[in-house]
Amino acid sequence: MDSRKNTEMEILRAAKKIFIQHGYAGARMQAIADEAKINKAMLHYYYRSKDALFEKIMDGAVDLMSKQLLNALSGDASVMEKVEKMVSNYTDTIIKNPYIPIFILNEIARNQMNFQNKLQQKLEQNNVFQNFLLQVLEEQQKGILRPISVPHFMITIMSLIVFPHIAKPVFLKIFEMTDTAYMHMMEERKQLVMDFLGKSLVL
Amino acid sequence: MDSRKNTEMEILRAAKKIFIQHGYAGARMQAIADEAKINKAMLHYYYRSKDALFEKIMDGAVDLMSKQLLNALSGDASVMEKVEKMVSNYTDTIIKNPYIPIFILNEIARNQMNFQNKLQQKLEQNNVFQNFLLQVLEEQQKGILRPISVPHFMITIMSLIVFPHIAKPVFLKIFEMTDTAYMHMMEERKQLVMDFLGKSLVL
DNA sequence: CAAAAGTTTAACCACCTGGTCAAAATAGTT
DNA sequence: AACTATTTTGACCAGGTGGTTAAACTTTTG
């Protein structure tokens, strides 16, 4: 029983690694099996198909990211306090799980409808996200936040959080940085992004 | 002679479409041939291999983007004037060529070293980019710009420009927008981003 | 301990893939 | 019109791919 769990987890770890490197279409079941040090037929025994395996990992990513989002945005804090929590949570989560942005973007390209449905589903499980959007509007009406359309508001925040991770190899090269220095900069960025947003979004 | 050019271009158009939809590994030469309404062997006659075809398109993307960048950043204008030009140029270019961010990100995942080398090569063809980075430092020392590290400075700007295009399907769903409305918002964003950057980066 | 249940294996499969190649077709030149 | 050059075609290829299957092996159960 314990051994089964270990085998399942090992397959997931290996699959995640290979899918990250090669994308869904480029990932080979044999390569995943090799990485997990198992026989390829076992992939099908445990996860039935390549697609099922990928979906499992994808579900994990969407789950984790939406949880972080909803966790940050729920409760009675002010909008900017929630945004700060969101910046911090997302940055930490991505640093610990660097595969996630890449996965999500590949999935967007590969199977847009599927991803959209997954995401929508997660956001609709409760009213947290909708309430947050309404709260943004409310604080704009109260003169706390600048009257920027809500999509612009959210897109700006997400841009600043996520893109630096996605484009990491580009920036590593352009600025001739080490991986360590870049990750250090991502930590700094938590504060920097809040500073930026404070100046840009708050009246 | 004219006919040869047309066939080449038609193959490129078709290949771009299929590579966008499916990525490098998922794209099928037969599908490209079908899209171009030609015999599959012709792909090899004109472009020799799948890889060569992909590289051709990739080179075009890197070329176009680096040209836009260098064009915006060259000359005697102030940093923020150059940034404004960059925001505008990049936004227009991506709107006209929406495949580019997706391509570049796929290439980063697929073949990071190759991409980095291509980019480095383009940026090193002249001193424009380096001069711009020095100019940022200079204006910071003069008290015109806030003293933010140059990588943070550039990452912030690129994040605001590029990410909204990459994550378009996500935002389309979250905010239940039409494609047209989103593209309209991207136009608005030129001015909005400059507004944000003005508030945050300028003293 | 034997039987049942669960896991792993290696061989196999139909189909797909990027690419090859010689012949046919078309275009260009004299 | 004949010849040459270029383009297009369709058949073919070796190797790869995700998946299947029955047998062997291991673990669990009573």
GROMACS .gro file of C-alpha atoms (C1' of nucleotides) in nm:
model
  466
    1MET     CA    1   0.000   0.000   0.000
    2ASP     CA    2   0.280   0.237   0.095
    3SER     CA    3   0.474   0.110  -0.198
    4ARG     CA    4   0.187   0.187  -0.430
    5LYS     CA    5   0.175   0.546  -0.307
    6ASN     CA    6   0.549   0.580  -0.359
    7THR     CA    7   0.527   0.449  -0.710
    8GLU     CA    8   0.243   0.683  -0.797
    9MET     CA    9   0.427   0.982  -0.656
   10GLU     CA   10   0.748   0.887  -0.830
   11ILE     CA   11   0.567   0.864  -1.159
   12LEU     CA   12   0.415   1.207  -1.104
   13ARG     CA   13   0.752   1.355  -1.018
   14ALA     CA   14   0.911   1.205  -1.326
   15ALA     CA   15   0.622   1.303  -1.549
   16LYS     CA   16   0.627   1.660  -1.425
   17LYS     CA   17   0.994   1.684  -1.504
   18ILE     CA   18   0.963   1.543  -1.852
   19PHE     CA   19   0.650   1.742  -1.937
   20ILE     CA   20   0.825   2.060  -1.825
   21GLN     CA   21   1.122   1.990  -2.046
   22HIS     CA   22   0.939   1.876  -2.353
   23GLY     CA   23   0.577   1.987  -2.330
   24TYR     CA   24   0.290   1.747  -2.366
   25ALA     CA   25   0.350   1.645  -2.726
   26GLY     CA   26   0.724   1.623  -2.695
   27ALA     CA   27   0.723   1.419  -2.376
   28ARG     CA   28   0.774   1.047  -2.429
   29MET     CA   29   0.619   0.786  -2.209
   30GLN     CA   30   0.941   0.586  -2.230
   31ALA     CA   31   1.134   0.891  -2.110
   32ILE     CA   32   0.898   0.933  -1.817
   33ALA     CA   33   0.936   0.566  -1.733
   34ASP     CA   34   1.313   0.594  -1.757
   35GLU     CA   35   1.312   0.898  -1.530
   36ALA     CA   36   1.096   0.713  -1.278
   37LYS     CA   37   1.306   0.400  -1.320
   38ILE     CA   38   1.005   0.185  -1.397
   39ASN     CA   39   0.873  -0.018  -1.683
   40LYS     CA   40   0.669   0.186  -1.929
   41ALA     CA   41   0.363  -0.038  -1.901
   42MET     CA   42   0.338   0.071  -1.540
   43LEU     CA   43   0.253   0.420  -1.648
   44HIS     CA   44  -0.063   0.280  -1.799
   45TYR     CA   45  -0.131   0.055  -1.503
   46TYR     CA   46  -0.124   0.354  -1.265
   47TYR     CA   47  -0.244   0.638  -1.481
   48ARG     CA   48  -0.408   0.472  -1.783
   49SER     CA   49  -0.280   0.713  -2.049
   50LYS     CA   50  -0.046   0.997  -2.127
   51ASP     CA   51  -0.338   1.234  -2.123
   52ALA     CA   52  -0.461   1.118  -1.785
   53LEU     CA   53  -0.112   1.160  -1.643
   54PHE     CA   54  -0.081   1.510  -1.778
   55GLU     CA   55  -0.428   1.606  -1.658
   56LYS     CA   56  -0.339   1.490  -1.310
   57ILE     CA   57  -0.042   1.722  -1.298
   58MET     CA   58  -0.234   2.004  -1.461
   59ASP     CA   59  -0.514   1.968  -1.208
   60GLY     CA   60  -0.258   1.995  -0.931
   61ALA     CA   61  -0.120   2.315  -1.076
   62VAL     CA   62  -0.458   2.479  -1.126
   63ASP     CA   63  -0.566   2.364  -0.783
   64LEU     CA   64  -0.262   2.507  -0.612
   65MET     CA   65  -0.273   2.839  -0.795
   66SER     CA   66  -0.642   2.895  -0.749
   67LYS     CA   67  -0.616   2.808  -0.382
   68GLN     CA   68  -0.344   3.063  -0.337
   69LEU     CA   69  -0.545   3.320  -0.520
   70LEU     CA   70  -0.866   3.263  -0.327
   71ASN     CA   71  -0.680   3.243   0.001
   72ALA     CA   72  -0.524   3.581  -0.062
   73LEU     CA   73  -0.843   3.747  -0.178
   74SER     CA   74  -1.083   3.627   0.089
   75GLY     CA   75  -1.170   3.794   0.417
   76ASP     CA   76  -1.222   4.148   0.534
   77ALA     CA   77  -0.892   4.313   0.455
   78SER     CA   78  -0.863   4.608   0.219
   79VAL     CA   79  -0.800   4.554  -0.149
   80MET     CA   80  -0.435   4.650  -0.133
   81GLU     CA   81  -0.381   4.428   0.169
   82LYS     CA   82  -0.529   4.141  -0.031
   83VAL     CA   83  -0.316   4.229  -0.330
   84GLU     CA   84  -0.009   4.226  -0.110
   85LYS     CA   85  -0.099   3.883   0.016
   86MET     CA   86  -0.156   3.771  -0.339
   87VAL     CA   87   0.181   3.902  -0.456
   88SER     CA   88   0.353   3.729  -0.168
   89ASN     CA   89   0.162   3.401  -0.195
   90TYR     CA   90   0.200   3.373  -0.570
   91THR     CA   91   0.565   3.462  -0.567
   92ASP     CA   92   0.636   3.204  -0.299
   93THR     CA   93   0.428   2.943  -0.474
   94ILE     CA   94   0.594   2.995  -0.808
   95ILE     CA   95   0.940   2.994  -0.655
   96LYS     CA   96   0.860   2.659  -0.493
   97ASN     CA   97   0.687   2.525  -0.803
   98PRO     CA   98   0.858   2.687  -1.100
   99TYR     CA   99   0.689   2.443  -1.334
  100ILE     CA  100   0.350   2.599  -1.286
  101PRO     CA  101   0.357   2.906  -1.511
  102ILE     CA  102   0.516   2.706  -1.791
  103PHE     CA  103   0.260   2.433  -1.754
  104ILE     CA  104  -0.030   2.667  -1.753
  105LEU     CA  105   0.094   2.854  -2.056
  106ASN     CA  106   0.155   2.534  -2.249
  107GLU     CA  107  -0.189   2.417  -2.159
  108ILE     CA  108  -0.337   2.747  -2.272
  109ALA     CA  109  -0.175   2.700  -2.608
  110ARG     CA  110  -0.252   2.329  -2.632
  111ASN     CA  111  -0.600   2.306  -2.504
  112GLN     CA  112  -0.745   2.641  -2.427
  113MET     CA  113  -1.101   2.541  -2.368
  114ASN     CA  114  -1.004   2.272  -2.121
  115PHE     CA  115  -0.793   2.511  -1.923
  116GLN     CA  116  -1.052   2.783  -1.923
  117ASN     CA  117  -1.311   2.545  -1.794
  118LYS     CA  118  -1.084   2.421  -1.518
  119LEU     CA  119  -1.004   2.770  -1.407
  120GLN     CA  120  -1.361   2.890  -1.423
  121GLN     CA  121  -1.468   2.593  -1.219
  122LYS     CA  122  -1.218   2.672  -0.947
  123LEU     CA  123  -1.311   3.038  -0.932
  124GLU     CA  124  -1.679   2.958  -0.914
  125GLN     CA  125  -1.655   2.724  -0.617
  126ASN     CA  126  -1.725   3.019  -0.394
  127ASN     CA  127  -1.780   3.391  -0.428
  128VAL     CA  128  -1.437   3.500  -0.314
  129PHE     CA  129  -1.313   3.612  -0.653
  130GLN     CA  130  -1.635   3.785  -0.748
  131ASN     CA  131  -1.651   3.955  -0.410
  132PHE     CA  132  -1.300   4.080  -0.454
  133LEU     CA  133  -1.381   4.232  -0.791
  134LEU     CA  134  -1.679   4.404  -0.636
  135GLN     CA  135  -1.462   4.526  -0.350
  136VAL     CA  136  -1.224   4.683  -0.600
  137LEU     CA  137  -1.513   4.873  -0.753
  138GLU     CA  138  -1.634   4.978  -0.410
  139GLU     CA  139  -1.299   5.115  -0.303
  140GLN     CA  140  -1.275   5.299  -0.633
  141GLN     CA  141  -1.608   5.462  -0.565
  142LYS     CA  142  -1.495   5.556  -0.218
  143GLY     CA  143  -1.193   5.730  -0.367
  144ILE     CA  144  -0.942   5.487  -0.216
  145LEU     CA  145  -0.834   5.335  -0.546
  146ARG     CA  146  -0.793   5.499  -0.881
  147PRO     CA  147  -1.085   5.436  -1.119
  148ILE     CA  148  -0.917   5.187  -1.348
  149SER     CA  149  -1.124   4.920  -1.513
  150VAL     CA  150  -1.112   4.599  -1.314
  151PRO     CA  151  -0.962   4.389  -1.593
  152HIS     CA  152  -0.678   4.640  -1.631
  153PHE     CA  153  -0.632   4.633  -1.256
  154MET     CA  154  -0.602   4.256  -1.239
  155ILE     CA  155  -0.398   4.220  -1.556
  156THR     CA  156  -0.144   4.467  -1.425
  157ILE     CA  157  -0.102   4.282  -1.098
  158MET     CA  158  -0.076   3.940  -1.258
  159SER     CA  159   0.169   4.068  -1.517
  160LEU     CA  160   0.409   4.191  -1.252
  161ILE     CA  161   0.387   3.870  -1.053
  162VAL     CA  162   0.403   3.601  -1.316
  163PHE     CA  163   0.596   3.723  -1.618
  164PRO     CA  164   0.936   3.757  -1.448
  165HIS     CA  165   0.924   3.385  -1.376
  166ILE     CA  166   0.818   3.287  -1.725
  167ALA     CA  167   1.079   3.498  -1.894
  168LYS     CA  168   1.352   3.407  -1.651
  169PRO     CA  169   1.586   3.254  -1.912
  170VAL     CA  170   1.559   3.567  -2.121
  171PHE     CA  171   1.650   3.795  -1.838
  172LEU     CA  172   1.922   3.564  -1.710
  173LYS     CA  173   2.092   3.607  -2.042
  174ILE     CA  174   2.027   3.974  -2.098
  175PHE     CA  175   2.154   4.074  -1.757
  176GLU     CA  176   2.410   3.797  -1.726
  177MET     CA  177   2.282   3.682  -1.391
  178THR     CA  178   2.311   3.359  -1.202
  179ASP     CA  179   2.008   3.159  -1.109
  180THR     CA  180   2.066   3.241  -0.744
  181ALA     CA  181   2.084   3.614  -0.808
  182TYR     CA  182   1.763   3.598  -1.007
  183MET     CA  183   1.575   3.416  -0.735
  184HIS     CA  184   1.705   3.668  -0.486
  185MET     CA  185   1.567   3.938  -0.709
  186MET     CA  186   1.229   3.765  -0.713
  187GLU     CA  187   1.218   3.792  -0.335
  188GLU     CA  188   1.302   4.160  -0.357
  189ARG     CA  189   1.031   4.193  -0.608
  190LYS     CA  190   0.757   4.125  -0.358
  191GLN     CA  191   0.818   4.461  -0.201
  192LEU     CA  192   0.903   4.634  -0.526
  193VAL     CA  193   0.580   4.525  -0.692
  194MET     CA  194   0.375   4.647  -0.394
  195ASP     CA  195   0.557   4.977  -0.410
  196PHE     CA  196   0.481   5.002  -0.779
  197LEU     CA  197   0.118   4.909  -0.731
  198GLY     CA  198   0.081   5.152  -0.442
  199LYS     CA  199   0.194   5.435  -0.662
  200SER     CA  200  -0.006   5.322  -0.962
  201LEU     CA  201  -0.334   5.197  -0.827
  202VAL     CA  202  -0.390   5.394  -0.509
  203LEU     CA  203  -0.511   5.751  -0.493
  204MET     CA  204   1.040   3.262  -5.987
  205ASP     CA  205   0.739   3.447  -5.852
  206SER     CA  206   0.564   3.120  -5.804
  207ARG     CA  207   0.854   2.988  -5.598
  208LYS     CA  208   0.832   3.288  -5.368
  209ASN     CA  209   0.459   3.239  -5.327
  210THR     CA  210   0.500   2.875  -5.239
  211GLU     CA  211   0.770   2.955  -4.985
  212MET     CA  212   0.558   3.222  -4.822
  213GLU     CA  213   0.252   3.003  -4.820
  214ILE     CA  214   0.446   2.729  -4.648
  215LEU     CA  215   0.569   2.975  -4.386
  216ARG     CA  216   0.220   3.105  -4.325
  217ALA     CA  217   0.083   2.755  -4.285
  218ALA     CA  218   0.371   2.642  -4.069
  219LYS     CA  219   0.335   2.941  -3.841
  220LYS     CA  220  -0.030   2.863  -3.791
  221ILE     CA  221   0.026   2.498  -3.714
  222PHE     CA  222   0.326   2.559  -3.490
  223ILE     CA  223   0.124   2.814  -3.294
  224GLN     CA  224  -0.159   2.571  -3.242
  225HIS     CA  225   0.044   2.265  -3.158
  226GLY     CA  226   0.396   2.372  -3.065
  227TYR     CA  227   0.701   2.230  -3.232
  228ALA     CA  228   0.663   1.871  -3.119
  229GLY     CA  229   0.291   1.858  -3.171
  230ALA     CA  230   0.293   2.010  -3.515
  231ARG     CA  231   0.273   1.759  -3.798
  232MET     CA  232   0.437   1.811  -4.132
  233GLN     CA  233   0.134   1.660  -4.300
  234ALA     CA  234  -0.088   1.911  -4.120
  235ILE     CA  235   0.133   2.195  -4.238
  236ALA     CA  236   0.120   2.061  -4.591
  237ASP     CA  237  -0.258   2.031  -4.570
  238GLU     CA  238  -0.287   2.387  -4.442
  239ALA     CA  239  -0.068   2.510  -4.728
  240LYS     CA  240  -0.253   2.289  -4.976
  241ILE     CA  241   0.067   2.128  -5.098
  242ASN     CA  242   0.226   1.787  -5.108
  243LYS     CA  243   0.421   1.707  -4.791
  244ALA     CA  244   0.742   1.631  -4.977
  245MET     CA  245   0.745   1.990  -5.087
  246LEU     CA  246   0.807   2.101  -4.734
  247HIS     CA  247   1.140   1.922  -4.751
  248TYR     CA  248   1.214   2.049  -5.099
  249TYR     CA  249   1.175   2.410  -4.986
  250TYR     CA  250   1.283   2.395  -4.624
  251ARG     CA  251   1.464   2.064  -4.588
  252SER     CA  252   1.333   1.968  -4.246
  253LYS     CA  253   1.082   2.044  -3.975
  254ASP     CA  254   1.355   2.197  -3.768
  255ALA     CA  255   1.473   2.424  -4.047
  256LEU     CA  256   1.117   2.540  -4.104
  257PHE     CA  257   1.065   2.616  -3.740
  258GLU     CA  258   1.398   2.795  -3.714
  259LYS     CA  259   1.306   3.013  -4.007
  260ILE     CA  260   0.993   3.130  -3.833
  261MET     CA  261   1.169   3.163  -3.500
  262ASP     CA  262   1.440   3.375  -3.657
  263GLY     CA  263   1.173   3.600  -3.801
  264ALA     CA  264   1.016   3.647  -3.460
  265VAL     CA  265   1.341   3.722  -3.281
  266ASP     CA  266   1.444   3.951  -3.563
  267LEU     CA  267   1.122   4.148  -3.553
  268MET     CA  268   1.111   4.182  -3.178
  269SER     CA  269   1.473   4.280  -3.139
  270LYS     CA  270   1.441   4.533  -3.419
  271GLN     CA  271   1.144   4.691  -3.247
  272LEU     CA  272   1.331   4.700  -2.921
  273LEU     CA  273   1.647   4.852  -3.062
  274ASN     CA  274   1.451   5.095  -3.271
  275ALA     CA  275   1.268   5.221  -2.964
  276LEU     CA  276   1.577   5.244  -2.747
  277SER     CA  277   1.813   5.416  -2.984
  278GLY     CA  278   1.874   5.786  -3.029
  279ASP     CA  279   1.892   6.086  -2.801
  280ALA     CA  280   1.552   6.087  -2.637
  281SER     CA  281   1.508   6.055  -2.261
  282VAL     CA  282   1.464   5.716  -2.100
  283MET     CA  283   1.091   5.757  -2.049
  284GLU     CA  284   1.047   5.872  -2.405
  285LYS     CA  285   1.224   5.561  -2.520
  286VAL     CA  286   1.017   5.346  -2.288
  287GLU     CA  287   0.702   5.500  -2.428
  288LYS     CA  288   0.816   5.419  -2.778
  289MET     CA  289   0.896   5.067  -2.667
  290VAL     CA  290   0.556   5.018  -2.507
  291SER     CA  291   0.386   5.142  -2.820
  292ASN     CA  292   0.605   4.953  -3.067
  293TYR     CA  293   0.587   4.626  -2.882
  294THR     CA  294   0.216   4.647  -2.827
  295ASP     CA  295   0.154   4.719  -3.193
  296THR     CA  296   0.392   4.446  -3.303
  297ILE     CA  297   0.238   4.185  -3.079
  298ILE     CA  298  -0.114   4.282  -3.181
  299LYS     CA  299  -0.014   4.237  -3.544
  300ASN     CA  300   0.184   3.923  -3.475
  301PRO     CA  301   0.014   3.752  -3.182
  302TYR     CA  302   0.214   3.437  -3.245
  303ILE     CA  303   0.535   3.592  -3.128
  304PRO     CA  304   0.513   3.575  -2.748
  305ILE     CA  305   0.381   3.221  -2.764
  306PHE     CA  306   0.656   3.118  -3.000
  307ILE     CA  307   0.926   3.272  -2.794
  308LEU     CA  308   0.801   3.114  -2.475
  309ASN     CA  309   0.774   2.774  -2.636
  310GLU     CA  310   1.122   2.811  -2.768
  311ILE     CA  311   1.247   2.910  -2.426
  312ALA     CA  312   1.103   2.591  -2.285
  313ARG     CA  313   1.210   2.375  -2.576
  314ASN     CA  314   1.555   2.497  -2.648
  315GLN     CA  315   1.666   2.759  -2.408
  316MET     CA  316   2.027   2.781  -2.507
  317ASN     CA  317   1.944   2.827  -2.873
  318PHE     CA  318   1.704   3.107  -2.796
  319GLN     CA  319   1.939   3.280  -2.559
  320ASN     CA  320   2.212   3.275  -2.816
  321LYS     CA  321   1.985   3.417  -3.084
  322LEU     CA  322   1.873   3.696  -2.860
  323GLN     CA  323   2.220   3.778  -2.737
  324GLN     CA  324   2.341   3.791  -3.092
  325LYS     CA  325   2.073   4.040  -3.189
  326LEU     CA  326   2.134   4.263  -2.891
  327GLU     CA  327   2.508   4.264  -2.949
  328GLN     CA  328   2.488   4.377  -3.310
  329ASN     CA  329   2.523   4.732  -3.186
  330ASN     CA  330   2.548   4.914  -2.856
  331VAL     CA  331   2.193   5.041  -2.845
  332PHE     CA  332   2.074   4.816  -2.568
  333GLN     CA  333   2.384   4.859  -2.357
  334ASN     CA  334   2.371   5.235  -2.406
  335PHE     CA  335   2.012   5.239  -2.296
  336LEU     CA  336   2.095   5.054  -1.974
  337LEU     CA  337   2.371   5.303  -1.906
  338GLN     CA  338   2.133   5.587  -1.978
  339VAL     CA  339   1.891   5.453  -1.719
  340LEU     CA  340   2.170   5.456  -1.461
  341GLU     CA  341   2.270   5.805  -1.563
  342GLU     CA  342   1.918   5.946  -1.527
  343GLN     CA  343   1.891   5.777  -1.189
  344GLN     CA  344   2.209   5.947  -1.078
  345LYS     CA  345   2.077   6.279  -1.204
  346GLY     CA  346   1.767   6.233  -0.990
  347ILE     CA  347   1.533   6.202  -1.288
  348LEU     CA  348   1.447   5.837  -1.232
  349ARG     CA  349   1.405   5.652  -0.909
  350PRO     CA  350   1.703   5.436  -0.815
  351ILE     CA  351   1.565   5.094  -0.900
  352SER     CA  352   1.807   4.825  -1.013
  353VAL     CA  353   1.816   4.810  -1.390
  354PRO     CA  354   1.700   4.447  -1.416
  355HIS     CA  355   1.396   4.528  -1.201
  356PHE     CA  356   1.333   4.831  -1.416
  357MET     CA  357   1.337   4.634  -1.739
  358ILE     CA  358   1.150   4.333  -1.601
  359THR     CA  359   0.869   4.555  -1.480
  360ILE     CA  360   0.830   4.721  -1.816
  361MET     CA  361   0.842   4.398  -2.015
  362SER     CA  362   0.598   4.232  -1.775
  363LEU     CA  363   0.339   4.501  -1.831
  364ILE     CA  364   0.379   4.489  -2.206
  365VAL     CA  365   0.399   4.122  -2.286
  366PHE     CA  366   0.211   3.922  -2.024
  367PRO     CA  367  -0.137   4.052  -2.107
  368HIS     CA  368  -0.097   3.907  -2.455
  369ILE     CA  369   0.031   3.573  -2.335
  370ALA     CA  370  -0.240   3.527  -2.078
  371LYS     CA  371  -0.516   3.653  -2.304
  372PRO     CA  372  -0.722   3.332  -2.295
  373VAL     CA  373  -0.714   3.333  -1.917
  374PHE     CA  374  -0.838   3.687  -1.891
  375LEU     CA  375  -1.094   3.642  -2.168
  376LYS     CA  376  -1.253   3.375  -1.956
  377ILE     CA  377  -1.218   3.538  -1.616
  378PHE     CA  378  -1.367   3.864  -1.730
  379GLU     CA  379  -1.599   3.714  -1.989
  380MET     CA  380  -1.476   3.939  -2.264
  381THR     CA  381  -1.486   3.916  -2.641
  382ASP     CA  382  -1.168   3.909  -2.843
  383THR     CA  383  -1.250   4.252  -2.982
  384ALA     CA  384  -1.298   4.403  -2.640
  385TYR     CA  385  -0.968   4.256  -2.525
  386MET     CA  386  -0.778   4.398  -2.817
  387HIS     CA  387  -0.940   4.733  -2.756
  388MET     CA  388  -0.817   4.709  -2.401
  389MET     CA  389  -0.464   4.639  -2.526
  390GLU     CA  390  -0.474   4.966  -2.717
  391GLU     CA  391  -0.588   5.148  -2.405
  392ARG     CA  392  -0.308   4.985  -2.224
  393LYS     CA  393  -0.040   5.174  -2.409
  394GLN     CA  394  -0.137   5.493  -2.233
  395LEU     CA  395  -0.222   5.324  -1.905
  396VAL     CA  396   0.111   5.148  -1.878
  397MET     CA  397   0.293   5.474  -1.941
  398ASP     CA  398   0.081   5.635  -1.673
  399PHE     CA  399   0.179   5.363  -1.425
  400LEU     CA  400   0.542   5.376  -1.521
  401GLY     CA  401   0.544   5.754  -1.494
  402LYS     CA  402   0.411   5.737  -1.141
  403SER     CA  403   0.642   5.460  -1.032
  404LEU     CA  404   0.970   5.506  -1.209
  405VAL     CA  405   0.999   5.880  -1.231
  406LEU     CA  406   1.092   6.104  -0.941
  407DC     C1'  407   0.106  -2.198   0.403
  408DA     C1'  408  -0.186  -2.149  -0.002
  409DA     C1'  409  -0.474  -1.870  -0.244
  410DA     C1'  410  -0.600  -1.430  -0.382
  411DA     C1'  411  -0.483  -0.982  -0.498
  412DG     C1'  412  -0.175  -0.654  -0.660
  413DT     C1'  413   0.234  -0.515  -0.922
  414DT     C1'  414   0.580  -0.556  -1.268
  415DT     C1'  415   0.767  -0.721  -1.693
  416DA     C1'  416   0.890  -0.787  -2.179
  417DA     C1'  417   0.719  -0.870  -2.599
  418DC     C1'  418   0.418  -0.710  -2.913
  419DC     C1'  419   0.097  -0.407  -3.192
  420DA     C1'  420  -0.116  -0.073  -3.529
  421DC     C1'  421  -0.036   0.344  -3.646
  422DC     C1'  422   0.218   0.763  -3.699
  423DT     C1'  423   0.618   1.048  -3.811
  424DG     C1'  424   0.974   1.311  -4.066
  425DG     C1'  425   1.204   1.228  -4.441
  426DT     C1'  426   1.363   1.005  -4.914
  427DC     C1'  427   1.351   0.927  -5.397
  428DA     C1'  428   1.261   0.856  -5.871
  429DA     C1'  429   0.934   0.967  -6.194
  430DA     C1'  430   0.602   1.278  -6.368
  431DA     C1'  431   0.462   1.730  -6.450
  432DT     C1'  432   0.544   2.199  -6.525
  433DA     C1'  433   0.807   2.605  -6.636
  434DG     C1'  434   1.171   2.835  -6.866
  435DT     C1'  435   1.501   2.889  -7.245
  436DT     C1'  436   1.674   2.862  -7.704
  437DA     C1'  437   0.942   2.219  -8.084
  438DA     C1'  438   1.315   2.036  -7.824
  439DC     C1'  439   1.582   2.063  -7.447
  440DT     C1'  440   1.688   2.191  -6.975
  441DA     C1'  441   1.571   2.320  -6.522
  442DT     C1'  442   1.260   2.331  -6.158
  443DT     C1'  443   0.873   2.182  -5.906
  444DT     C1'  444   0.547   1.847  -5.767
  445DT     C1'  445   0.393   1.391  -5.677
  446DG     C1'  446   0.293   0.949  -5.457
  447DA     C1'  447   0.485   0.559  -5.291
  448DC     C1'  448   0.783   0.412  -4.967
  449DC     C1'  449   1.091   0.377  -4.550
  450DA     C1'  450   1.299   0.306  -4.076
  451DG     C1'  451   1.216   0.422  -3.654
  452DG     C1'  452   0.922   0.593  -3.299
  453DT     C1'  453   0.487   0.626  -3.033
  454DG     C1'  454   0.123   0.525  -2.687
  455DG     C1'  455  -0.085   0.152  -2.552
  456DT     C1'  456  -0.204  -0.376  -2.474
  457DT     C1'  457  -0.154  -0.827  -2.284
  458DA     C1'  458  -0.049  -1.251  -2.062
  459DA     C1'  459   0.279  -1.429  -1.776
  460DA     C1'  460   0.585  -1.379  -1.401
  461DC     C1'  461   0.667  -1.194  -0.971
  462DT     C1'  462   0.552  -0.996  -0.514
  463DT     C1'  463   0.255  -0.883  -0.142
  464DT     C1'  464  -0.146  -0.948   0.128
  465DT     C1'  465  -0.501  -1.217   0.334
  466DG     C1'  466  -0.733  -1.578   0.586
   0.00000   0.00000   0.00000
